PDB file of C-alpha atoms in Angstrom:
ATOM      1  CA  MET A   1     -13.720  52.265 -60.769  1.00 78.00           C
ATOM      2  CA  GLU A   2     -10.956  51.993 -63.348  1.00 85.00           C
ATOM      3  CA  HIS A   3      -7.419  51.392 -62.100  1.00 93.00           C
ATOM      4  CA  LEU A   4      -4.775  53.178 -64.101  1.00 97.00           C
ATOM      5  CA  ILE A   5      -1.024  53.272 -64.701  1.00 98.00           C
ATOM      6  CA  ILE A   6       0.176  56.575 -66.150  1.00 98.00           C
ATOM      7  CA  ASP A   7       3.378  56.496 -68.201  1.00 98.00           C
ATOM      8  CA  CYS A   8       4.581  60.074 -68.653  1.00 98.00           C
ATOM      9  CA  ASP A   9       7.359  62.609 -69.222  1.00 98.00           C
ATOM     10  CA  PRO A  10       6.297  65.818 -67.391  1.00 97.00           C
ATOM     11  CA  GLY A  11       6.306  68.407 -69.157  1.00 94.00           C
ATOM     12  CA  VAL A  12       3.764  71.147 -68.576  1.00 96.00           C
ATOM     13  CA  ASP A  13       0.741  69.483 -70.149  1.00 96.00           C
ATOM     14  CA  ASP A  14       1.658  66.126 -68.561  1.00 97.00           C
ATOM     15  CA  ALA A  15       1.544  67.884 -65.188  1.00 97.00           C
ATOM     16  CA  LEU A  16      -1.971  69.153 -65.881  1.00 98.00           C
ATOM     17  CA  ALA A  17      -3.083  65.685 -67.003  1.00 98.00           C
ATOM     18  CA  LEU A  18      -1.685  64.165 -63.808  1.00 98.00           C
ATOM     19  CA  MET A  19      -3.512  66.770 -61.713  1.00 97.00           C
ATOM     20  CA  MET A  20      -6.741  66.016 -63.533  1.00 97.00           C
ATOM     21  CA  ALA A  21      -6.314  62.270 -63.042  1.00 98.00           C
ATOM     22  CA  LEU A  22      -5.498  62.631 -59.352  1.00 97.00           C
ATOM     23  CA  ALA A  23      -8.604  64.778 -58.847  1.00 96.00           C
ATOM     24  CA  SER A  24     -10.907  62.386 -60.694  1.00 96.00           C
ATOM     25  CA  ASP A  25     -13.442  60.212 -58.890  1.00 93.00           C
ATOM     26  CA  GLN A  26     -13.656  57.911 -61.924  1.00 94.00           C
ATOM     27  CA  VAL A  27     -10.184  56.346 -61.775  1.00 96.00           C
ATOM     28  CA  VAL A  28      -7.651  55.145 -59.250  1.00 96.00           C
ATOM     29  CA  VAL A  29      -4.087  56.017 -60.248  1.00 97.00           C
ATOM     30  CA  ASP A  30      -2.155  52.978 -59.065  1.00 97.00           C
ATOM     31  CA  ARG A  31       1.330  53.898 -60.293  1.00 98.00           C
ATOM     32  CA  ILE A  32       3.210  56.458 -62.311  1.00 98.00           C
ATOM     33  CA  THR A  33       6.026  55.361 -64.598  1.00 98.00           C
ATOM     34  CA  THR A  34       8.395  57.869 -66.146  1.00 98.00           C
ATOM     35  CA  VAL A  35      10.245  58.108 -69.434  1.00 98.00           C
ATOM     36  CA  ASP A  36      12.763  60.434 -71.042  1.00 98.00           C
ATOM     37  CA  GLY A  37      10.939  62.859 -73.304  1.00 97.00           C
ATOM     38  CA  ASN A  38      10.035  66.507 -72.850  1.00 96.00           C
ATOM     39  CA  VAL A  39      13.094  66.801 -70.612  1.00 96.00           C
ATOM     40  CA  GLY A  40      15.711  64.370 -69.345  1.00 96.00           C
ATOM     41  CA  LEU A  41      14.668  61.584 -67.011  1.00 97.00           C
ATOM     42  CA  ASP A  42      15.997  63.173 -63.813  1.00 95.00           C
ATOM     43  CA  HIS A  43      13.833  66.245 -64.432  1.00 95.00           C
ATOM     44  CA  VAL A  44      10.884  64.068 -65.448  1.00 96.00           C
ATOM     45  CA  VAL A  45      11.020  62.096 -62.195  1.00 96.00           C
ATOM     46  CA  ARG A  46      11.315  65.272 -60.121  1.00 96.00           C
ATOM     47  CA  ASN A  47       8.398  66.847 -61.952  1.00 96.00           C
ATOM     48  CA  ALA A  48       6.122  63.847 -61.455  1.00 97.00           C
ATOM     49  CA  ALA A  49       7.030  63.836 -57.769  1.00 96.00           C
ATOM     50  CA  THR A  50       6.309  67.569 -57.600  1.00 96.00           C
ATOM     51  CA  VAL A  51       2.786  67.071 -58.925  1.00 97.00           C
ATOM     52  CA  LEU A  52       2.151  64.175 -56.546  1.00 96.00           C
ATOM     53  CA  GLU A  53       3.302  66.335 -53.642  1.00 95.00           C
ATOM     54  CA  LEU A  54       1.233  69.312 -54.788  1.00 94.00           C
ATOM     55  CA  CYS A  55      -1.872  67.109 -54.963  1.00 95.00           C
ATOM     56  CA  GLY A  56      -1.193  65.436 -51.621  1.00 95.00           C
ATOM     57  CA  ARG A  57      -0.658  62.033 -53.279  1.00 96.00           C
ATOM     58  CA  SER A  58       2.963  61.179 -52.581  1.00 94.00           C
ATOM     59  CA  ASP A  59       1.668  57.757 -51.557  1.00 95.00           C
ATOM     60  CA  ILE A  60       1.366  56.747 -55.228  1.00 97.00           C
ATOM     61  CA  PRO A  61       4.439  54.747 -56.292  1.00 97.00           C
ATOM     62  CA  LEU A  62       6.704  56.527 -58.768  1.00 97.00           C
ATOM     63  CA  HIS A  63       8.922  54.421 -61.012  1.00 98.00           C
ATOM     64  CA  ARG A  64      11.921  55.433 -63.098  1.00 97.00           C
ATOM     65  CA  GLY A  65      11.833  54.257 -66.703  1.00 98.00           C
ATOM     66  CA  ALA A  66      13.928  54.540 -69.859  1.00 98.00           C
ATOM     67  CA  ASP A  67      16.459  57.376 -69.831  1.00 97.00           C
ATOM     68  CA  ARG A  68      16.854  57.493 -73.612  1.00 97.00           C
ATOM     69  CA  PRO A  69      15.125  56.290 -76.795  1.00 98.00           C
ATOM     70  CA  LEU A  70      15.728  52.774 -78.070  1.00 98.00           C
ATOM     71  CA  SER A  71      18.340  53.735 -80.638  1.00 97.00           C
ATOM     72  CA  ARG A  72      18.554  57.528 -80.839  1.00 96.00           C
ATOM     73  CA  GLU A  73      19.845  60.439 -78.836  1.00 95.00           C
ATOM     74  CA  PRO A  74      17.274  62.224 -76.638  1.00 94.00           C
ATOM     75  CA  MET A  75      15.521  65.209 -78.170  1.00 92.00           C
ATOM     76  CA  PRO A  76      14.285  67.390 -75.274  1.00 90.00           C
ATOM     77  CA  ALA A  77      11.506  69.929 -75.792  1.00 89.00           C
ATOM     78  CA  SER A  78      12.900  72.513 -73.385  1.00 85.00           C
ATOM     79  CA  ARG A  79      11.939  75.404 -75.690  1.00 88.00           C
ATOM     80  CA  ALA A  80       8.303  74.577 -74.981  1.00 90.00           C
ATOM     81  CA  HIS A  81       8.491  73.280 -71.423  1.00 94.00           C
ATOM     82  CA  GLY A  82      11.476  75.147 -69.972  1.00 91.00           C
ATOM     83  CA  GLY A  83      14.812  73.701 -68.987  1.00 92.00           C
ATOM     84  CA  ASP A  84      13.326  71.907 -65.970  1.00 93.00           C
ATOM     85  CA  GLY A  85      10.130  70.815 -67.752  1.00 94.00           C
ATOM     86  CA  LEU A  86       7.844  72.912 -65.559  1.00 95.00           C
ATOM     87  CA  GLY A  87       8.422  76.243 -67.224  1.00 94.00           C
ATOM     88  CA  ASP A  88      11.450  77.103 -65.040  1.00 93.00           C
ATOM     89  CA  ALA A  89       8.917  78.425 -62.543  1.00 93.00           C
ATOM     90  CA  GLY A  90      10.751  77.112 -59.478  1.00 92.00           C
ATOM     91  CA  TYR A  91       8.426  74.265 -58.530  1.00 90.00           C
ATOM     92  CA  ALA A  92      10.464  71.109 -59.127  1.00 79.00           C
ATOM     93  CA  THR A  93      11.215  69.176 -55.948  1.00 79.00           C
ATOM     94  CA  ASP A  94      14.852  68.367 -55.185  1.00 77.00           C
ATOM     95  CA  GLN A  95      14.399  64.923 -53.638  1.00 75.00           C
ATOM     96  CA  PRO A  96      11.703  62.862 -55.310  1.00 81.00           C
ATOM     97  CA  ARG A  97      10.499  59.728 -53.548  1.00 85.00           C
ATOM     98  CA  GLU A  98      10.930  56.841 -55.969  1.00 90.00           C
ATOM     99  CA  ASP A  99       9.992  53.195 -55.808  1.00 92.00           C
ATOM    100  CA  PRO A 100      13.161  51.131 -56.396  1.00 93.00           C
ATOM    101  CA  ARG A 101      11.496  49.000 -59.072  1.00 95.00           C
ATOM    102  CA  GLY A 102      11.855  50.147 -62.659  1.00 97.00           C
ATOM    103  CA  ALA A 103       9.013  51.056 -64.980  1.00 98.00           C
ATOM    104  CA  VAL A 104       9.321  48.031 -67.294  1.00 98.00           C
ATOM    105  CA  GLU A 105       9.491  45.620 -64.359  1.00 97.00           C
ATOM    106  CA  VAL A 106       6.348  47.157 -62.869  1.00 97.00           C
ATOM    107  CA  LEU A 107       4.410  47.122 -66.148  1.00 98.00           C
ATOM    108  CA  LEU A 108       5.127  43.424 -66.592  1.00 98.00           C
ATOM    109  CA  GLU A 109       4.403  42.531 -62.965  1.00 97.00           C
ATOM    110  CA  GLU A 110       1.185  44.543 -62.727  1.00 97.00           C
ATOM    111  CA  SER A 111      -0.154  43.162 -65.995  1.00 97.00           C
ATOM    112  CA  ALA A 112       0.625  39.603 -64.905  1.00 96.00           C
ATOM    113  CA  ALA A 113      -1.218  40.145 -61.618  1.00 94.00           C
ATOM    114  CA  ALA A 114      -4.375  41.666 -63.161  1.00 93.00           C
ATOM    115  CA  PRO A 115      -6.832  38.984 -64.290  1.00 89.00           C
ATOM    116  CA  ASP A 116      -8.738  41.419 -66.516  1.00 92.00           C
ATOM    117  CA  GLY A 117      -5.685  43.258 -67.787  1.00 94.00           C
ATOM    118  CA  ILE A 118      -4.382  46.722 -66.982  1.00 97.00           C
ATOM    119  CA  THR A 119      -5.216  50.160 -68.354  1.00 98.00           C
ATOM    120  CA  ILE A 120      -2.326  52.391 -69.402  1.00 98.00           C
ATOM    121  CA  LEU A 121      -2.394  56.090 -70.184  1.00 98.00           C
ATOM    122  CA  ALA A 122       0.787  56.853 -72.151  1.00 98.00           C
ATOM    123  CA  LEU A 123       1.559  60.568 -72.300  1.00 98.00           C
ATOM    124  CA  GLY A 124       5.143  60.505 -73.565  1.00 98.00           C
ATOM    125  CA  PRO A 125       7.373  58.570 -75.941  1.00 98.00           C
ATOM    126  CA  LEU A 126       6.526  54.861 -76.005  1.00 98.00           C
ATOM    127  CA  THR A 127       9.973  53.615 -74.975  1.00 98.00           C
ATOM    128  CA  ASN A 128       8.909  51.888 -71.755  1.00 98.00           C
ATOM    129  CA  LEU A 129       6.098  50.023 -73.501  1.00 98.00           C
ATOM    130  CA  ALA A 130       8.383  48.931 -76.321  1.00 98.00           C
ATOM    131  CA  LEU A 131      10.944  47.629 -73.832  1.00 98.00           C
ATOM    132  CA  ALA A 132       8.205  45.704 -72.028  1.00 98.00           C
ATOM    133  CA  VAL A 133       7.122  44.141 -75.348  1.00 98.00           C
ATOM    134  CA  ARG A 134      10.705  43.194 -76.191  1.00 98.00           C
ATOM    135  CA  GLN A 135      11.161  41.586 -72.783  1.00 98.00           C
ATOM    136  CA  ASP A 136       7.815  39.775 -72.897  1.00 98.00           C
ATOM    137  CA  PRO A 137       5.977  39.593 -76.244  1.00 98.00           C
ATOM    138  CA  THR A 138       2.813  38.448 -74.414  1.00 97.00           C
ATOM    139  CA  PHE A 139       2.609  41.737 -72.515  1.00 98.00           C
ATOM    140  CA  PRO A 140       0.117  43.348 -74.968  1.00 98.00           C
ATOM    141  CA  GLN A 141      -2.343  40.524 -74.328  1.00 97.00           C
ATOM    142  CA  ARG A 142      -2.464  41.562 -70.658  1.00 97.00           C
ATOM    143  CA  VAL A 143      -3.309  45.187 -71.416  1.00 98.00           C
ATOM    144  CA  ARG A 144      -7.043  45.795 -71.431  1.00 97.00           C
ATOM    145  CA  ARG A 145      -6.818  49.347 -72.734  1.00 98.00           C
ATOM    146  CA  LEU A 146      -4.026  51.590 -74.002  1.00 98.00           C
ATOM    147  CA  VAL A 147      -4.775  55.291 -74.445  1.00 98.00           C
ATOM    148  CA  MET A 148      -1.891  57.374 -75.755  1.00 98.00           C
ATOM    149  CA  MET A 149      -1.220  60.979 -76.593  1.00 98.00           C
ATOM    150  CA  GLY A 150       0.851  61.191 -79.725  1.00 98.00           C
ATOM    151  CA  GLY A 151       0.971  61.151 -83.468  1.00 98.00           C
ATOM    152  CA  ALA A 152      -1.061  62.950 -86.088  1.00 98.00           C
ATOM    153  CA  GLU A 153      -3.020  61.830 -89.103  1.00 97.00           C
ATOM    154  CA  PHE A 154      -2.209  65.068 -90.865  1.00 96.00           C
ATOM    155  CA  THR A 155       0.324  67.730 -89.784  1.00 95.00           C
ATOM    156  CA  GLY A 156       2.981  67.272 -87.089  1.00 95.00           C
ATOM    157  CA  ASN A 157       4.314  69.814 -84.610  1.00 94.00           C
ATOM    158  CA  VAL A 158       8.072  69.211 -84.898  1.00 95.00           C
ATOM    159  CA  THR A 159       8.169  68.608 -88.642  1.00 96.00           C
ATOM    160  CA  PRO A 160       5.351  68.735 -91.193  1.00 96.00           C
ATOM    161  CA  SER A 161       5.055  64.972 -90.735  1.00 96.00           C
ATOM    162  CA  ALA A 162       5.923  64.202 -87.115  1.00 97.00           C
ATOM    163  CA  GLU A 163       4.530  64.838 -83.649  1.00 98.00           C
ATOM    164  CA  PHE A 164       7.022  65.105 -80.779  1.00 97.00           C
ATOM    165  CA  ASN A 165       6.242  61.964 -78.754  1.00 98.00           C
ATOM    166  CA  ILE A 166       6.521  59.745 -81.819  1.00 98.00           C
ATOM    167  CA  LEU A 167       9.533  61.494 -83.345  1.00 98.00           C
ATOM    168  CA  HIS A 168      11.398  61.286 -80.030  1.00 98.00           C
ATOM    169  CA  ASP A 169      11.428  57.484 -80.362  1.00 98.00           C
ATOM    170  CA  PRO A 170       9.803  56.260 -83.573  1.00 98.00           C
ATOM    171  CA  GLU A 171      11.448  52.845 -83.244  1.00 98.00           C
ATOM    172  CA  ALA A 172       9.602  52.367 -79.949  1.00 98.00           C
ATOM    173  CA  ALA A 173       6.329  53.478 -81.516  1.00 98.00           C
ATOM    174  CA  GLU A 174       6.900  51.014 -84.349  1.00 98.00           C
ATOM    175  CA  VAL A 175       7.288  48.173 -81.834  1.00 98.00           C
ATOM    176  CA  VAL A 176       4.174  49.175 -79.894  1.00 98.00           C
ATOM    177  CA  PHE A 177       1.844  49.610 -82.871  1.00 98.00           C
ATOM    178  CA  ALA A 178       2.916  46.239 -84.279  1.00 98.00           C
ATOM    179  CA  ALA A 179       2.782  44.361 -80.968  1.00 98.00           C
ATOM    180  CA  GLY A 180      -0.860  43.282 -80.885  1.00 97.00           C
ATOM    181  CA  PHE A 181      -2.319  45.533 -78.183  1.00 98.00           C
ATOM    182  CA  PRO A 182      -6.070  46.040 -78.220  1.00 97.00           C
ATOM    183  CA  PRO A 183      -6.733  48.847 -80.692  1.00 98.00           C
ATOM    184  CA  ILE A 184      -4.605  51.703 -79.397  1.00 98.00           C
ATOM    185  CA  GLU A 185      -6.631  54.833 -78.706  1.00 98.00           C
ATOM    186  CA  MET A 186      -4.422  57.440 -80.395  1.00 98.00           C
ATOM    187  CA  ILE A 187      -5.186  60.973 -79.256  1.00 98.00           C
ATOM    188  CA  GLY A 188      -3.076  62.951 -81.679  1.00 98.00           C
ATOM    189  CA  LEU A 189      -2.658  66.508 -82.875  1.00 97.00           C
ATOM    190  CA  ASP A 190      -5.746  66.423 -85.080  1.00 97.00           C
ATOM    191  CA  ALA A 191      -7.754  66.349 -81.841  1.00 97.00           C
ATOM    192  CA  THR A 192      -5.498  68.286 -79.467  1.00 97.00           C
ATOM    193  CA  ARG A 193      -5.441  71.348 -81.723  1.00 96.00           C
ATOM    194  CA  GLN A 194      -9.129  71.731 -80.895  1.00 96.00           C
ATOM    195  CA  VAL A 195      -8.550  72.166 -77.140  1.00 96.00           C
ATOM    196  CA  PHE A 196      -6.678  75.445 -76.975  1.00 94.00           C
ATOM    197  CA  MET A 197      -6.134  77.230 -73.666  1.00 95.00           C
ATOM    198  CA  SER A 198      -7.008  80.801 -74.580  1.00 94.00           C
ATOM    199  CA  PRO A 199      -5.671  83.803 -72.639  1.00 95.00           C
ATOM    200  CA  GLY A 200      -9.111  84.131 -71.063  1.00 95.00           C
ATOM    201  CA  ILE A 201      -9.108  80.557 -69.791  1.00 95.00           C
ATOM    202  CA  ARG A 202      -5.558  80.941 -68.446  1.00 95.00           C
ATOM    203  CA  GLU A 203      -6.555  84.157 -66.678  1.00 95.00           C
ATOM    204  CA  LEU A 204      -9.575  82.374 -65.211  1.00 96.00           C
ATOM    205  CA  VAL A 205      -7.219  79.807 -63.683  1.00 96.00           C
ATOM    206  CA  ARG A 206      -5.170  82.602 -62.124  1.00 95.00           C
ATOM    207  CA  GLN A 207      -8.235  84.325 -60.730  1.00 95.00           C
ATOM    208  CA  LEU A 208      -9.580  81.102 -59.222  1.00 93.00           C
ATOM    209  CA  GLY A 209      -6.272  81.000 -57.420  1.00 85.00           C
ATOM    210  CA  GLY A 210      -5.198  78.694 -54.637  1.00 92.00           C
ATOM    211  CA  THR A 211      -2.194  76.421 -54.934  1.00 94.00           C
ATOM    212  CA  THR A 212      -3.608  74.751 -58.048  1.00 95.00           C
ATOM    213  CA  GLY A 213      -4.385  77.981 -59.872  1.00 95.00           C
ATOM    214  CA  ARG A 214      -1.038  79.559 -59.104  1.00 95.00           C
ATOM    215  CA  PHE A 215       0.843  76.444 -60.172  1.00 96.00           C
ATOM    216  CA  ILE A 216      -0.987  76.119 -63.505  1.00 97.00           C
ATOM    217  CA  HIS A 217      -0.674  79.805 -64.332  1.00 96.00           C
ATOM    218  CA  ASP A 218       3.027  79.867 -63.453  1.00 96.00           C
ATOM    219  CA  VAL A 219       4.137  76.718 -65.278  1.00 96.00           C
ATOM    220  CA  THR A 220       2.183  77.525 -68.446  1.00 96.00           C
ATOM    221  CA  GLU A 221       3.905  80.887 -68.978  1.00 95.00           C
ATOM    222  CA  ALA A 222       6.860  79.446 -70.901  1.00 93.00           C
ATOM    223  CA  TYR A 223       4.479  77.078 -72.695  1.00 94.00           C
ATOM    224  CA  VAL A 224       2.288  79.849 -74.102  1.00 95.00           C
ATOM    225  CA  ASP A 225       5.383  81.916 -74.924  1.00 94.00           C
ATOM    226  CA  HIS A 226       6.575  79.019 -77.058  1.00 93.00           C
ATOM    227  CA  TYR A 227       3.307  78.967 -78.994  1.00 93.00           C
ATOM    228  CA  TRP A 228       3.672  82.655 -79.738  1.00 94.00           C
ATOM    229  CA  ARG A 229       7.304  82.366 -80.829  1.00 94.00           C
ATOM    230  CA  LYS A 230       6.752  79.312 -83.020  1.00 91.00           C
ATOM    231  CA  TYR A 231       3.196  79.689 -84.326  1.00 91.00           C
ATOM    232  CA  ARG A 232       2.191  83.290 -83.528  1.00 94.00           C
ATOM    233  CA  GLU A 233      -0.727  81.876 -81.551  1.00 92.00           C
ATOM    234  CA  VAL A 234      -1.818  83.307 -78.207  1.00 93.00           C
ATOM    235  CA  GLY A 235      -2.395  80.394 -75.843  1.00 93.00           C
ATOM    236  CA  ALA A 236      -1.476  76.714 -76.038  1.00 95.00           C
ATOM    237  CA  GLU A 237      -2.833  73.237 -76.713  1.00 95.00           C
ATOM    238  CA  LEU A 238      -3.590  71.009 -73.741  1.00 96.00           C
ATOM    239  CA  CYS A 239      -2.596  67.748 -75.362  1.00 97.00           C
ATOM    240  CA  ASP A 240      -2.111  65.354 -72.456  1.00 98.00           C
ATOM    241  CA  PRO A 241      -5.163  66.456 -70.433  1.00 98.00           C
ATOM    242  CA  LEU A 242      -7.287  65.681 -73.491  1.00 98.00           C
ATOM    243  CA  ALA A 243      -5.976  62.108 -73.553  1.00 98.00           C
ATOM    244  CA  PHE A 244      -6.976  61.620 -69.922  1.00 98.00           C
ATOM    245  CA  ALA A 245     -10.343  63.303 -70.444  1.00 98.00           C
ATOM    246  CA  HIS A 246     -11.053  60.867 -73.279  1.00 98.00           C
ATOM    247  CA  LEU A 247     -10.174  57.941 -71.047  1.00 97.00           C
ATOM    248  CA  ILE A 248     -12.964  58.823 -68.617  1.00 96.00           C
ATOM    249  CA  ASP A 249     -15.473  60.253 -71.130  1.00 96.00           C
ATOM    250  CA  PRO A 250     -16.011  58.075 -74.213  1.00 92.00           C
ATOM    251  CA  ASP A 251     -18.368  60.650 -75.771  1.00 95.00           C
ATOM    252  CA  LEU A 252     -15.834  63.482 -75.752  1.00 97.00           C
ATOM    253  CA  ILE A 253     -13.918  62.560 -78.924  1.00 97.00           C
ATOM    254  CA  ASP A 254     -14.861  60.957 -82.216  1.00 97.00           C
ATOM    255  CA  LEU A 255     -12.478  58.179 -83.233  1.00 98.00           C
ATOM    256  CA  VAL A 256     -12.055  56.226 -86.456  1.00 98.00           C
ATOM    257  CA  PRO A 257     -10.604  52.709 -86.790  1.00 98.00           C
ATOM    258  CA  ALA A 258      -7.313  52.664 -88.661  1.00 98.00           C
ATOM    259  CA  ARG A 259      -4.108  50.824 -89.318  1.00 98.00           C
ATOM    260  CA  VAL A 260      -1.236  52.967 -88.026  1.00 98.00           C
ATOM    261  CA  GLU A 261       2.320  52.413 -89.181  1.00 98.00           C
ATOM    262  CA  ILE A 262       5.393  54.414 -88.149  1.00 98.00           C
ATOM    263  CA  ALA A 263       7.944  55.950 -90.496  1.00 98.00           C
ATOM    264  CA  THR A 264      11.436  55.600 -88.998  1.00 98.00           C
ATOM    265  CA  SER A 265      13.619  57.311 -91.602  1.00 97.00           C
ATOM    266  CA  GLY A 266      13.666  59.874 -94.368  1.00 96.00           C
ATOM    267  CA  VAL A 267      11.828  63.141 -94.750  1.00 95.00           C
ATOM    268  CA  CYS A 268       8.740  61.667 -93.044  1.00 97.00           C
ATOM    269  CA  ASP A 269      10.689  60.272 -90.063  1.00 97.00           C
ATOM    270  CA  GLY A 270       8.357  59.913 -87.080  1.00 97.00           C
ATOM    271  CA  ARG A 271       5.149  60.101 -89.059  1.00 98.00           C
ATOM    272  CA  THR A 272       2.133  58.085 -87.944  1.00 98.00           C
ATOM    273  CA  VAL A 273       0.825  56.789 -91.278  1.00 98.00           C
ATOM    274  CA  VAL A 274      -2.925  56.389 -90.822  1.00 98.00           C
ATOM    275  CA  TRP A 275      -4.832  53.964 -93.051  1.00 98.00           C
ATOM    276  CA  ARG A 276      -8.513  54.500 -92.226  1.00 98.00           C
ATOM    277  CA  THR A 277     -10.008  51.067 -92.602  1.00 97.00           C
ATOM    278  CA  ALA A 278     -13.333  52.441 -93.835  1.00 94.00           C
ATOM    279  CA  ARG A 279     -11.437  53.441 -96.979  1.00 95.00           C
ATOM    280  CA  TYR A 280      -8.567  50.930 -97.050  1.00 94.00           C
ATOM    281  CA  ARG A 281     -10.641  47.846 -96.468  1.00 94.00           C
ATOM    282  CA  ASP A 282      -7.743  45.433 -96.899  1.00 94.00           C
ATOM    283  CA  GLN A 283      -6.079  46.861 -93.773  1.00 94.00           C
ATOM    284  CA  GLU A 284      -6.717  45.515 -90.267  1.00 95.00           C
ATOM    285  CA  ALA A 285      -7.163  48.199 -87.626  1.00 97.00           C
ATOM    286  CA  ASN A 286      -4.623  48.377 -84.806  1.00 98.00           C
ATOM    287  CA  ALA A 287      -5.777  51.778 -83.544  1.00 98.00           C
ATOM    288  CA  LEU A 288      -8.669  54.128 -82.995  1.00 98.00           C
ATOM    289  CA  VAL A 289      -7.566  57.580 -84.149  1.00 98.00           C
ATOM    290  CA  ALA A 290      -9.049  60.758 -82.660  1.00 98.00           C
ATOM    291  CA  THR A 291     -10.611  63.244 -85.066  1.00 97.00           C
ATOM    292  CA  SER A 292     -13.094  65.790 -83.670  1.00 95.00           C
ATOM    293  CA  VAL A 293     -13.546  66.992 -80.079  1.00 96.00           C
ATOM    294  CA  ASP A 294     -16.250  68.737 -78.090  1.00 96.00           C
ATOM    295  CA  ALA A 295     -13.914  71.417 -76.737  1.00 95.00           C
ATOM    296  CA  ARG A 296     -16.456  72.953 -74.370  1.00 95.00           C
ATOM    297  CA  ARG A 297     -17.113  69.583 -72.805  1.00 96.00           C
ATOM    298  CA  PHE A 298     -13.351  69.120 -72.342  1.00 97.00           C
ATOM    299  CA  PHE A 299     -12.805  72.433 -70.591  1.00 97.00           C
ATOM    300  CA  ASP A 300     -15.846  71.871 -68.384  1.00 96.00           C
ATOM    301  CA  ALA A 301     -14.280  68.567 -67.304  1.00 96.00           C
ATOM    302  CA  LEU A 302     -10.754  69.920 -66.860  1.00 97.00           C
ATOM    303  CA  LEU A 303     -11.628  73.027 -64.879  1.00 97.00           C
ATOM    304  CA  GLY A 304     -14.478  71.370 -63.024  1.00 96.00           C
ATOM    305  CA  SER A 305     -12.185  68.637 -61.746  1.00 96.00           C
ATOM    306  CA  LEU A 306      -9.482  71.074 -60.599  1.00 96.00           C
ATOM    307  CA  PHE A 307     -11.787  73.789 -59.224  1.00 96.00           C
ATOM    308  CA  PRO A 308     -14.995  71.975 -58.220  1.00 95.00           C
ATOM    309  CA  GLU A 309     -16.098  74.802 -55.922  1.00 94.00           C
ATOM    310  CA  HIS A 310     -16.155  77.333 -58.794  1.00 95.00           C
ATOM    311  CA  THR A 311     -18.503  75.757 -61.338  1.00 94.00           C
ATOM    312  CA  ALA A 312     -20.584  78.928 -61.765  1.00 95.00           C
ATOM    313  CA  GLU A 313     -17.553  81.123 -62.491  1.00 95.00           C
ATOM    314  CA  ILE A 314     -16.141  78.507 -64.864  1.00 95.00           C
ATOM    315  CA  ALA A 315     -19.402  78.272 -66.814  1.00 94.00           C
ATOM    316  CA  HIS A 316     -19.659  82.067 -67.019  1.00 94.00           C
ATOM    317  CA  VAL A 317     -16.179  82.446 -68.521  1.00 93.00           C
ATOM    318  CA  LEU A 318     -16.461  79.449 -70.844  1.00 93.00           C
ATOM    319  CA  ASP A 319     -19.766  80.777 -72.190  1.00 92.00           C
ATOM    320  CA  ARG A 320     -17.757  83.716 -73.510  1.00 90.00           C
ATOM    321  CA  GLU A 321     -14.549  81.908 -74.426  1.00 89.00           C
ATOM    322  CA  LEU A 322     -15.958  78.733 -75.928  1.00 82.00           C
ATOM    323  CA  PRO A 323     -19.680  78.373 -76.661  1.00 60.00           C
ATOM    324  CA  LEU A 324     -21.358  75.061 -75.980  1.00 52.00           C
ATOM    325  CA  GLY A 325     -20.320  72.411 -78.455  1.00 46.00           C
ATOM    326  CA  GLY A 326     -17.750  74.710 -80.003  1.00 46.00           C
ATOM    327  CA  THR A 327     -14.160  74.058 -80.968  1.00 48.00           C
ATOM    328  CA  ARG A 328     -11.338  76.514 -81.280  1.00 39.00           C
TER     329      ARG A 328
END
């Protein structure tokens, strides 16, 4: 059983990833650390606490992390996630239960106490990890596995070059990718664009109902509206759940070894520059970069974990929405 620390900035898709992780029988979520990102840190902490409460897991320690990027002003994504980060659907708790220890302190302490190293799932900007590296440069050597959602080999989603999590704090990403972690498993937009929540899949969630179904349907309304306004697409990517799904299913995504560097200025500010080492043989890989995804396998895992009593209905709808082995 893999023990896991989730560093996140909920955010609609972060919330779904947390729900998936908490429902999984393949990992134990030991702690959740929070970081300024999709919305400000106060909202982020409340949203993480809301998901823990919804899933009956308020026993998991929740730690407050960085409230701003290393050297920039925050850049909230409220147009996609709503002003409160959960689609302004009225779910955020008013009084989150927080552990008094900060995120960086906990990352350093937990890694020092784990003889085989810790596993981190990073779903937001990499500010907390960069601060941990700055405080203790040996920290990366005590991380067994680092899976992150962020970046793109090709096109970004905020600019043509940059994906949100990286652009929010590219200086932090630069520190992390240069720090000497085991090859960082980078689940970026090239992969997440292949796991698109269609209107049919979203309606399935509503019909399956219960607290989980109502929550997901409600909080994703503003999210899918954003995709229509910005891209004229009906539905939305499920970026962060894909990163978690990869963590527990190594056959879900194809990855290529690469050297990743971060642009921190100019027209390509926030770009993850990907040097595939199969082509650029003089480069040493510091990452494994996601390319193609079995989208049907992902949605089977996501919906099956959240609605385990409805596997027949899920299969019936997915057969129509997303044939076996298909991508969007």
